[in-house]
PDB file of C-alpha atoms and ligand atoms in Angstrom:
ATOM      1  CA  UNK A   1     100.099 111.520 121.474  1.00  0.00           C
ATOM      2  CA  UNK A   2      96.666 111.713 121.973  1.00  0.00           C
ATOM      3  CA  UNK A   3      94.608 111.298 125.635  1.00  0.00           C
ATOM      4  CA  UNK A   4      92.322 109.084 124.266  1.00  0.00           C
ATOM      5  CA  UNK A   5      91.883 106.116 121.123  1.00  0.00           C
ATOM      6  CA  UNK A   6      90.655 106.782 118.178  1.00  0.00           C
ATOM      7  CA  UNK A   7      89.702 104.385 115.346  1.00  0.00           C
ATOM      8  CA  UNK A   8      90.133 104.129 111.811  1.00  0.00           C
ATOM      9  CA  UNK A   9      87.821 101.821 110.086  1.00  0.00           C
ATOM     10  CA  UNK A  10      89.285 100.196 106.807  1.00  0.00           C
ATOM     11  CA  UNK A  11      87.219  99.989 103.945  1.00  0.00           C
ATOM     12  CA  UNK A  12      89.770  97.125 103.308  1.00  0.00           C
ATOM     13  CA  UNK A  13      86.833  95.023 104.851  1.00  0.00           C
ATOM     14  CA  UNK A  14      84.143  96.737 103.647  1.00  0.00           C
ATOM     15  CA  UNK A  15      81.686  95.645 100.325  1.00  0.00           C
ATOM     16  CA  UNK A  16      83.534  96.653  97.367  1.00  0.00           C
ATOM     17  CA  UNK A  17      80.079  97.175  95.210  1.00  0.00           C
ATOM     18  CA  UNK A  18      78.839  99.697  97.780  1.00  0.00           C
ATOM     19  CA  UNK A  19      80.999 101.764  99.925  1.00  0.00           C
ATOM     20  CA  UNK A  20      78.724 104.355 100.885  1.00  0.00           C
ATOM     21  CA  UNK A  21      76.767 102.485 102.777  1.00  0.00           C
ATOM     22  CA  UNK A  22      79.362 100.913 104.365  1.00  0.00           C
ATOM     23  CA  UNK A  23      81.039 103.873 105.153  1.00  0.00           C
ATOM     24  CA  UNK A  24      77.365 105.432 106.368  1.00  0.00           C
ATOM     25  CA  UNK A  25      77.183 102.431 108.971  1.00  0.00           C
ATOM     26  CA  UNK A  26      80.751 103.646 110.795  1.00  0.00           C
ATOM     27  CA  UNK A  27      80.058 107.382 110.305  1.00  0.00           C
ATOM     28  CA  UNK A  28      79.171 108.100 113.586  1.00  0.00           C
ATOM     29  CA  UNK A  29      81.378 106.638 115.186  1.00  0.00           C
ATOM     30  CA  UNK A  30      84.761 106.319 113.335  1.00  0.00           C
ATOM     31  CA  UNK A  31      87.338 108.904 113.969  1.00  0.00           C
ATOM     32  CA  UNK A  32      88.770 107.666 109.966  1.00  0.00           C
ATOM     33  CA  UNK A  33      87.931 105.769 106.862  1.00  0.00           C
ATOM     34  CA  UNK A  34      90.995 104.152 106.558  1.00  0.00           C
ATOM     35  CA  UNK A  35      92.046 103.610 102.605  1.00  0.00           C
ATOM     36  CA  UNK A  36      94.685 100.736 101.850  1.00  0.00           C
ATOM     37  CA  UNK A  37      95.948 101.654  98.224  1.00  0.00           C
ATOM     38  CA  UNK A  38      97.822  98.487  96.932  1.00  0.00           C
ATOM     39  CA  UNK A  39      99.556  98.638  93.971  1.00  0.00           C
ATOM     40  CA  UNK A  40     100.267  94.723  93.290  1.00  0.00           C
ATOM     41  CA  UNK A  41     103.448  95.160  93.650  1.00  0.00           C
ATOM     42  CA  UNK A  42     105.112  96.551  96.994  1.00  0.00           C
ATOM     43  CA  UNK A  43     102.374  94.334  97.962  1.00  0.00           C
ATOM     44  CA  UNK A  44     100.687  91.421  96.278  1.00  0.00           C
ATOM     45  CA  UNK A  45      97.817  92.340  96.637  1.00  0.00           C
ATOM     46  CA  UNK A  46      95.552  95.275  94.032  1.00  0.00           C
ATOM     47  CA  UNK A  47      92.871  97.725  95.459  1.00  0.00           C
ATOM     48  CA  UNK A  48      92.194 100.972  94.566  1.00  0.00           C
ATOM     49  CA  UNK A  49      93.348 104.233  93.427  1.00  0.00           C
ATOM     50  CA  UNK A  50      92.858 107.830  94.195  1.00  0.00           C
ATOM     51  CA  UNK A  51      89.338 108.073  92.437  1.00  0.00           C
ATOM     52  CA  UNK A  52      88.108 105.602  94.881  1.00  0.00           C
ATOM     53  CA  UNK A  53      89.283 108.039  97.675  1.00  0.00           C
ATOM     54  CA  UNK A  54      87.898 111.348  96.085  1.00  0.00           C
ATOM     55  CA  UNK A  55      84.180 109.188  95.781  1.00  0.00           C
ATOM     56  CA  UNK A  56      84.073 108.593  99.473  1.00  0.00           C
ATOM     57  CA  UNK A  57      85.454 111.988 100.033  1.00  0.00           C
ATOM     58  CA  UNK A  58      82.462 113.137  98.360  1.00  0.00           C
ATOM     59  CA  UNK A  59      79.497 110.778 100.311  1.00  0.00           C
ATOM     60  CA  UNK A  60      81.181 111.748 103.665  1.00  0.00           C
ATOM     61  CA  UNK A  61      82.774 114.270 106.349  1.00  0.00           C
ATOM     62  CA  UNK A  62      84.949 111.073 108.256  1.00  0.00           C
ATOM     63  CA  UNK A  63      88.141 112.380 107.527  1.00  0.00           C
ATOM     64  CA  UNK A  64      90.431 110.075 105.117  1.00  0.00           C
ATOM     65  CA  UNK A  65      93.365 107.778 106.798  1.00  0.00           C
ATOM     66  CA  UNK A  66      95.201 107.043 103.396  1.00  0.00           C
ATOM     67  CA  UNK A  67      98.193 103.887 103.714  1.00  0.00           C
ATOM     68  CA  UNK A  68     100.384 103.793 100.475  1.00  0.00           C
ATOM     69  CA  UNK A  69     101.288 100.088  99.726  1.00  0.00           C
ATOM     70  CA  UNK A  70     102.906 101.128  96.709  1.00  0.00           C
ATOM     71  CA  UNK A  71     106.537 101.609  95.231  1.00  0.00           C
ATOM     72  CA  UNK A  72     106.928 104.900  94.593  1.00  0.00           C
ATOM     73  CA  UNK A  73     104.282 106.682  96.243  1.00  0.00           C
ATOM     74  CA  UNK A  74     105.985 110.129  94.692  1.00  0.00           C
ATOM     75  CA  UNK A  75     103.576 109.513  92.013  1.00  0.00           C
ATOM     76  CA  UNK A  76     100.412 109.053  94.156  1.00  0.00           C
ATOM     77  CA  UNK A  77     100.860 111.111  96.959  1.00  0.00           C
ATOM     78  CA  UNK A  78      99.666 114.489  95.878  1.00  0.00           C
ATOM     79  CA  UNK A  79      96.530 113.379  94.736  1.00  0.00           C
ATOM     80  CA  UNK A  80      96.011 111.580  98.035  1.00  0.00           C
ATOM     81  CA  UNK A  81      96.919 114.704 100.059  1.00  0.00           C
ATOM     82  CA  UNK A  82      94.359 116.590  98.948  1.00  0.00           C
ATOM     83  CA  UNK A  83      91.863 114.087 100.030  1.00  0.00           C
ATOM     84  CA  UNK A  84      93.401 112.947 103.515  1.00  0.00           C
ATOM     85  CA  UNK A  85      93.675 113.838 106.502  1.00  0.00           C
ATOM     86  CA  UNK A  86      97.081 111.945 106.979  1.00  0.00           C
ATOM     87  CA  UNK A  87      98.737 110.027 104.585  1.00  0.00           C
ATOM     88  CA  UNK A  88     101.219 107.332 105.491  1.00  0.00           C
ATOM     89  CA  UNK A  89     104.047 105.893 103.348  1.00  0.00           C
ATOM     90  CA  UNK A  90     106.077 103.148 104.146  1.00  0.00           C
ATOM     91  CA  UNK A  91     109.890 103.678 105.498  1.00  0.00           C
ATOM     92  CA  UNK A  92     110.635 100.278 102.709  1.00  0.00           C
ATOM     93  CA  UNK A  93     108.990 102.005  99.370  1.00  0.00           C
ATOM     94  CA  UNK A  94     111.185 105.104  98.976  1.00  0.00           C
ATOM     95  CA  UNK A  95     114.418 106.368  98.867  1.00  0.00           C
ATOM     96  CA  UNK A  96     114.042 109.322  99.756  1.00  0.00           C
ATOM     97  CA  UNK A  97     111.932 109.594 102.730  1.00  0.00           C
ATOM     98  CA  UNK A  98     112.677 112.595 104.512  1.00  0.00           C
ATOM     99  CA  UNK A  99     111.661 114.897 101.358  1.00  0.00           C
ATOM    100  CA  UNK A 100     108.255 112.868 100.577  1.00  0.00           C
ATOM    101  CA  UNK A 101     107.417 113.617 104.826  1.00  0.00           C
ATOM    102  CA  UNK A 102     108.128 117.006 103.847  1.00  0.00           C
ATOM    103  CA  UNK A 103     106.240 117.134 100.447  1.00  0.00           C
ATOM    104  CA  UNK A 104     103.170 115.523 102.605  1.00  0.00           C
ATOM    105  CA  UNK A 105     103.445 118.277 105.523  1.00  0.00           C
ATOM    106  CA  UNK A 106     103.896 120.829 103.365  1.00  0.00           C
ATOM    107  CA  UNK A 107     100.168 120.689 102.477  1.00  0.00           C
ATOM    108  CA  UNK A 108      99.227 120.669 105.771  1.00  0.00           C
ATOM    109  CA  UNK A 109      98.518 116.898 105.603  1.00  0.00           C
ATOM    110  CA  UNK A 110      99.438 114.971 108.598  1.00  0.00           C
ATOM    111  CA  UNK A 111     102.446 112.703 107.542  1.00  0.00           C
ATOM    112  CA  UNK A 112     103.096 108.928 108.974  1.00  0.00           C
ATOM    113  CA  UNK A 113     105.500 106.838 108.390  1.00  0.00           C
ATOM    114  CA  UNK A 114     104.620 102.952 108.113  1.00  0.00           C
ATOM    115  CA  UNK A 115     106.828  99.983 109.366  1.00  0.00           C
ATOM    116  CA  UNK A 116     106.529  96.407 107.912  1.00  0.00           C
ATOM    117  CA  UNK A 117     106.614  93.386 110.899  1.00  0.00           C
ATOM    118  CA  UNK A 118     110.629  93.133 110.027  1.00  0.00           C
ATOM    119  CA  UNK A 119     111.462  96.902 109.930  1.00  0.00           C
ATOM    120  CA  UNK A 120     112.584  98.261 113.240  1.00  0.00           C
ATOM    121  CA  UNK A 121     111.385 101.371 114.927  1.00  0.00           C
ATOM    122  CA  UNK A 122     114.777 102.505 115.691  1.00  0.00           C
ATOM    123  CA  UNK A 123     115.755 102.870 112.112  1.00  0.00           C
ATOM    124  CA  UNK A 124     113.328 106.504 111.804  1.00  0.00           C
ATOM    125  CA  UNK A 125     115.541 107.997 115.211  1.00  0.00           C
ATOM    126  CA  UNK A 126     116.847 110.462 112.364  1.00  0.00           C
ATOM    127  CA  UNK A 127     112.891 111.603 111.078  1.00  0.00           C
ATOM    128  CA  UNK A 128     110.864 110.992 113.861  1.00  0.00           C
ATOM    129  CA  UNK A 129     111.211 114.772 115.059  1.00  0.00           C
ATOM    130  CA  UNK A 130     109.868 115.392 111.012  1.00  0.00           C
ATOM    131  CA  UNK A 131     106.416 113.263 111.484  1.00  0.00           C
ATOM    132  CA  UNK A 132     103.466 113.131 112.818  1.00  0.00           C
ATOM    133  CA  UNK A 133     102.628 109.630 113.355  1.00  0.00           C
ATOM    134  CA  UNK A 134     104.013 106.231 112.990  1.00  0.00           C
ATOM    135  CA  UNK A 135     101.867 103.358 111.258  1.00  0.00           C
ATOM    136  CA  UNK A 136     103.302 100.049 112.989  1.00  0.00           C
ATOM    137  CA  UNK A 137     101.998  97.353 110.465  1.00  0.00           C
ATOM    138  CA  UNK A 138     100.963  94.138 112.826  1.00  0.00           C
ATOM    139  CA  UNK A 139     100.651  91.716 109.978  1.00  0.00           C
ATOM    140  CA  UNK A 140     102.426  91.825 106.987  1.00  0.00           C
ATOM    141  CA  UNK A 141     100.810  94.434 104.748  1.00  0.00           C
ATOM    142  CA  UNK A 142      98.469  92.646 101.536  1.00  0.00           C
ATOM    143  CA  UNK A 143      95.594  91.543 102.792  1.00  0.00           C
ATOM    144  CA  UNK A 144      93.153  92.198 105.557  1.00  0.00           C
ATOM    145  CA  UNK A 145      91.726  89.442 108.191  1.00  0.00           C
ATOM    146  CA  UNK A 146      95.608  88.212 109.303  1.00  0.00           C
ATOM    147  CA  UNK A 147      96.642  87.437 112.708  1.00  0.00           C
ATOM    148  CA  UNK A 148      98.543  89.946 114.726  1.00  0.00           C
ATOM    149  CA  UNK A 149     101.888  89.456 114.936  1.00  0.00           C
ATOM    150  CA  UNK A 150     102.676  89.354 118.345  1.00  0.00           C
ATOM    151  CA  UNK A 151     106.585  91.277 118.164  1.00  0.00           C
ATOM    152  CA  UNK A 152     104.160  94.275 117.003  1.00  0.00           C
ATOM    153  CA  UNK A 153     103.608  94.899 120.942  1.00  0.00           C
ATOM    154  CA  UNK A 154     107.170  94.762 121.691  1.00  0.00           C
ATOM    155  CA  UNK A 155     108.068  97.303 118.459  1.00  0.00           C
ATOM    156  CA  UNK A 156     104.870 100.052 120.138  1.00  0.00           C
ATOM    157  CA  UNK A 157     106.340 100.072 123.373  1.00  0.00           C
ATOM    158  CA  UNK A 158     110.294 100.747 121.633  1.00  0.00           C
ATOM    159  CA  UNK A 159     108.792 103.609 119.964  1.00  0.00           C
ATOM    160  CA  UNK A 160     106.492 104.658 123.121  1.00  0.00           C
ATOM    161  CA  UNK A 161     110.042 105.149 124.845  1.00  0.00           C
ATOM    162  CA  UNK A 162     111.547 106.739 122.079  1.00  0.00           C
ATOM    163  CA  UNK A 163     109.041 109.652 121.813  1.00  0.00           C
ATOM    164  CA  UNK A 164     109.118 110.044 125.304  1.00  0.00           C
ATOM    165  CA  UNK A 165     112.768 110.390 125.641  1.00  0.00           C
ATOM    166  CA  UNK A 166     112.930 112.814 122.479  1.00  0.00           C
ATOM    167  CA  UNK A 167     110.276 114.271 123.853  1.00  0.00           C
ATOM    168  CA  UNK A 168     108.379 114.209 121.060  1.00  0.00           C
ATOM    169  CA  UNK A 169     104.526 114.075 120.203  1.00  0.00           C
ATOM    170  CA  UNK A 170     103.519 112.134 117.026  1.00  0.00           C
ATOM    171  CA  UNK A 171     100.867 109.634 117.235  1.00  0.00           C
ATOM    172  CA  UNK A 172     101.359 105.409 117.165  1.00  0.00           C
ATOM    173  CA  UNK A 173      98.945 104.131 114.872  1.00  0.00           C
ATOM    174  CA  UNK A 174      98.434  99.989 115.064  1.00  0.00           C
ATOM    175  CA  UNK A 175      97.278  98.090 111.586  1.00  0.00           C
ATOM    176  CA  UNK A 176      96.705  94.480 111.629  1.00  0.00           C
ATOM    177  CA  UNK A 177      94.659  91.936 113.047  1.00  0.00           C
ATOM    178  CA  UNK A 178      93.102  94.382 115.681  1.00  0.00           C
ATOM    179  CA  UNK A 179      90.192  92.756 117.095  1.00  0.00           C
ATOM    180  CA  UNK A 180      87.997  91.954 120.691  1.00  0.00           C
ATOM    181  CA  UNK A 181      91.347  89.328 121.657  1.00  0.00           C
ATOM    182  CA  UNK A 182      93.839  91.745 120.612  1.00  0.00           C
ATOM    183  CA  UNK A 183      93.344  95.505 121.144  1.00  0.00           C
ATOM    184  CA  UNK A 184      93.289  95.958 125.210  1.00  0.00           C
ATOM    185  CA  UNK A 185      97.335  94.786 124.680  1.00  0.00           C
ATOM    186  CA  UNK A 186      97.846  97.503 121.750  1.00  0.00           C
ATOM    187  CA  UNK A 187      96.396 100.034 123.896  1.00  0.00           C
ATOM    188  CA  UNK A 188      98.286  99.189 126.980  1.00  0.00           C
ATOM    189  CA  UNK A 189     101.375  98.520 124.820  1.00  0.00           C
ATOM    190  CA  UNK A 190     101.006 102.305 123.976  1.00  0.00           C
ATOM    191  CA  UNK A 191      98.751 102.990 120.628  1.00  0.00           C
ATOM    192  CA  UNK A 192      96.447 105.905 119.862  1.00  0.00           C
ATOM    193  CA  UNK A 193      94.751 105.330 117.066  1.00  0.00           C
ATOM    194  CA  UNK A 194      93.913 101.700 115.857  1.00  0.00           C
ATOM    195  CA  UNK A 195      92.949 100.709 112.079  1.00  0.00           C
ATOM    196  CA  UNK A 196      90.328  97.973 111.937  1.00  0.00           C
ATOM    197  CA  UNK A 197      88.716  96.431 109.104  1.00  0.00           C
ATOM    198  CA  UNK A 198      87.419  92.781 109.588  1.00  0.00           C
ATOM    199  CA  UNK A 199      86.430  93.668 113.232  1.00  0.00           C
ATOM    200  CA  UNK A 200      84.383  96.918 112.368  1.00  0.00           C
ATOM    201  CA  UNK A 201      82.875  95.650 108.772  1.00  0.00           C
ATOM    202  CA  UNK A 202      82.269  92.253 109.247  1.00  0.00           C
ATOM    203  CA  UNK A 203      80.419  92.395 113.154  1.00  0.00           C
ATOM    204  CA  UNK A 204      76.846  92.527 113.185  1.00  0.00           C
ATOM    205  CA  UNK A 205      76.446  96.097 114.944  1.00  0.00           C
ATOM    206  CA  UNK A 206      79.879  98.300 113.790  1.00  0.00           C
ATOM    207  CA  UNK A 207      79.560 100.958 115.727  1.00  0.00           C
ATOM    208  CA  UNK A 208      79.487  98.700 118.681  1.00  0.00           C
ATOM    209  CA  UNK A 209      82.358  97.296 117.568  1.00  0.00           C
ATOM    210  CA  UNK A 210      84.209 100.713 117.178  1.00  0.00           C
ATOM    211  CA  UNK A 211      82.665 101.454 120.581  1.00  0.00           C
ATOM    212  CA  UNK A 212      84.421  98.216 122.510  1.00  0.00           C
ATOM    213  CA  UNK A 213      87.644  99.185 120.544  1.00  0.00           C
ATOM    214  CA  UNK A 214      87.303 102.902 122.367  1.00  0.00           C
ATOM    215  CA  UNK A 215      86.073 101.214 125.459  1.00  0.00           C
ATOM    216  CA  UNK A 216      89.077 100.498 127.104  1.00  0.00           C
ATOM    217  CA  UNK A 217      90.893 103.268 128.084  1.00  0.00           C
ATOM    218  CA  UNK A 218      94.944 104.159 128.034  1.00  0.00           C
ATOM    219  CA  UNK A 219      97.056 104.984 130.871  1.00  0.00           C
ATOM    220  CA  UNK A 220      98.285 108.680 129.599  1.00  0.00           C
ATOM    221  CA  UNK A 221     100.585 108.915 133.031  1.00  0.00           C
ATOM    222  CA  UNK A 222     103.537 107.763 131.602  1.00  0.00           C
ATOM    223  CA  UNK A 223     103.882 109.933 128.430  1.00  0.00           C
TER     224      UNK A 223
HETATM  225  C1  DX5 Q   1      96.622  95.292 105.564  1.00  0.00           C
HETATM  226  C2  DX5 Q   1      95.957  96.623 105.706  1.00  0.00           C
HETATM  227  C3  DX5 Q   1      95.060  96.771 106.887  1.00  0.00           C
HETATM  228  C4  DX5 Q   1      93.859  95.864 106.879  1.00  0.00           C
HETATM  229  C5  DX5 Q   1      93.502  95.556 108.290  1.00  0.00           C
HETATM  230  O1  DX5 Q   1      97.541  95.367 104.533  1.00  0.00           O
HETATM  231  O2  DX5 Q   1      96.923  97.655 105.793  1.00  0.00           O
HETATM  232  O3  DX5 Q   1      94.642  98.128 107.022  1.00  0.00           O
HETATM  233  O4  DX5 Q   1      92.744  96.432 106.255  1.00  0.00           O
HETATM  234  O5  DX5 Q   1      92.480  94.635 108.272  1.00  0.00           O
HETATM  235  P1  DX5 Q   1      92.118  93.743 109.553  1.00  0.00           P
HETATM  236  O6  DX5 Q   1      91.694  94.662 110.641  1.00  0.00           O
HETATM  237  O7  DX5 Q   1      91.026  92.883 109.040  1.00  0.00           O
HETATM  238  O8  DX5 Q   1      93.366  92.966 109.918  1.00  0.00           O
HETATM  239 ZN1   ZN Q   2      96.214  99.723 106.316  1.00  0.00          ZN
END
């Protein structure tokens, strides 16, 4: 839970031939480069691997936001550890959840769990007191530049209720179609940090654009 938003940018939406400058444009302003790893086949879509994440670890000191698209992210998630910040991996692409969220804590990485559109947030009630953040995915993951799926709100505010009746703290993390029409409902709806890629990357000025998107500010009465 945090008392005010924070952004991650995705490089999703960035220029592919040159992401340090890209990332150089944000760096002021960001809170995280977010990284969406797609493996072309838990998604149909193919970006990038770990390399990609070490070479913008080494042009700046944003800290990494790294989402695994991928089946079996036991084979990628070390590498990505040492490079993030927090790492999520989504609830649909492992078995074994609980001891990946404990392989990604246990170096001190922060570890989220993403939900596809369909998945509902009641179905982590048995891990949530194990994480640190949820990702709630507000378009189906693949591709950047979707429209928000509008359900999304009704799934943040679910898990809003949930951490406040387990009185718990991890963050709710928004990714999907977050733009100037949509984010003052995700924020009232109950997110903390919201990924952004066409938004930020494509607007003329993008830290102004990462400023409007921290602009409007949450109601932290309510828990
Ligand atoms: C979609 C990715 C998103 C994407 C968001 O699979 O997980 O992070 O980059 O892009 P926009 O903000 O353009 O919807
Ligand atoms: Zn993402």
């Amino acid at each position: 839970m945090l008392s005010s938003i924070e952004v991650s940018s995705s490089i999703l939406a960035a220029n592919f031939a040159n992401f340090e400058a890209d990332v150089k444009k944000v760096e002021g302003a960001t809170d995280y480069i977010h990284i969406d790893v797609m493996d072309g086949h838990f998604v149909p879509n193919l970006t990038f691997g770990v390399e990609v994440a070490r070479a913008i670890k080494r042009v700046t000191n944003v800290p990494l936001d790294s989402h695994l698209m991928v089946d079996c992210p036991e084979k990628l998630v070390d590498g990505f550890c040492e490079v993030s910040d927090i790492v999520s991996v989504h609830y649909e692409s492992t078995y074994h959840l609980h001891r990946l969220v404990q392989r990604i804590r246990e170096k001190d990485v922060k570890a989220f769990i993403a939900l596809n559109p369909h998945t509902p947030v009641e179905l982590l009630e048995d891990v949530i007191m194990e994480i640190d953040g949820v990702l709630i995915m507000s378009v189906n993951p693949g591709f950047g530049g979707q429209r928000f799926i509008p359900n999304a709100l009704n799934k943040i505010r679910r898990l809003k209720e949930l951490r406040k009746k387990s009185g718990l703290t991890f963050e709710i993390e928004v990714d999907g179609g977050v733009n100037e029409e949509t984010y003052q409902l995700v924020i009232k709806a109950g997110a903390d940090i919201l990924v952004s890629g066409n938004y930020v990357f494509k607007s003329e000025d993008p830290v102004k654009a990462i400023e409007k998107l921290k602009s409007y500010k949450k109601d932290i009465s309510e828990g």
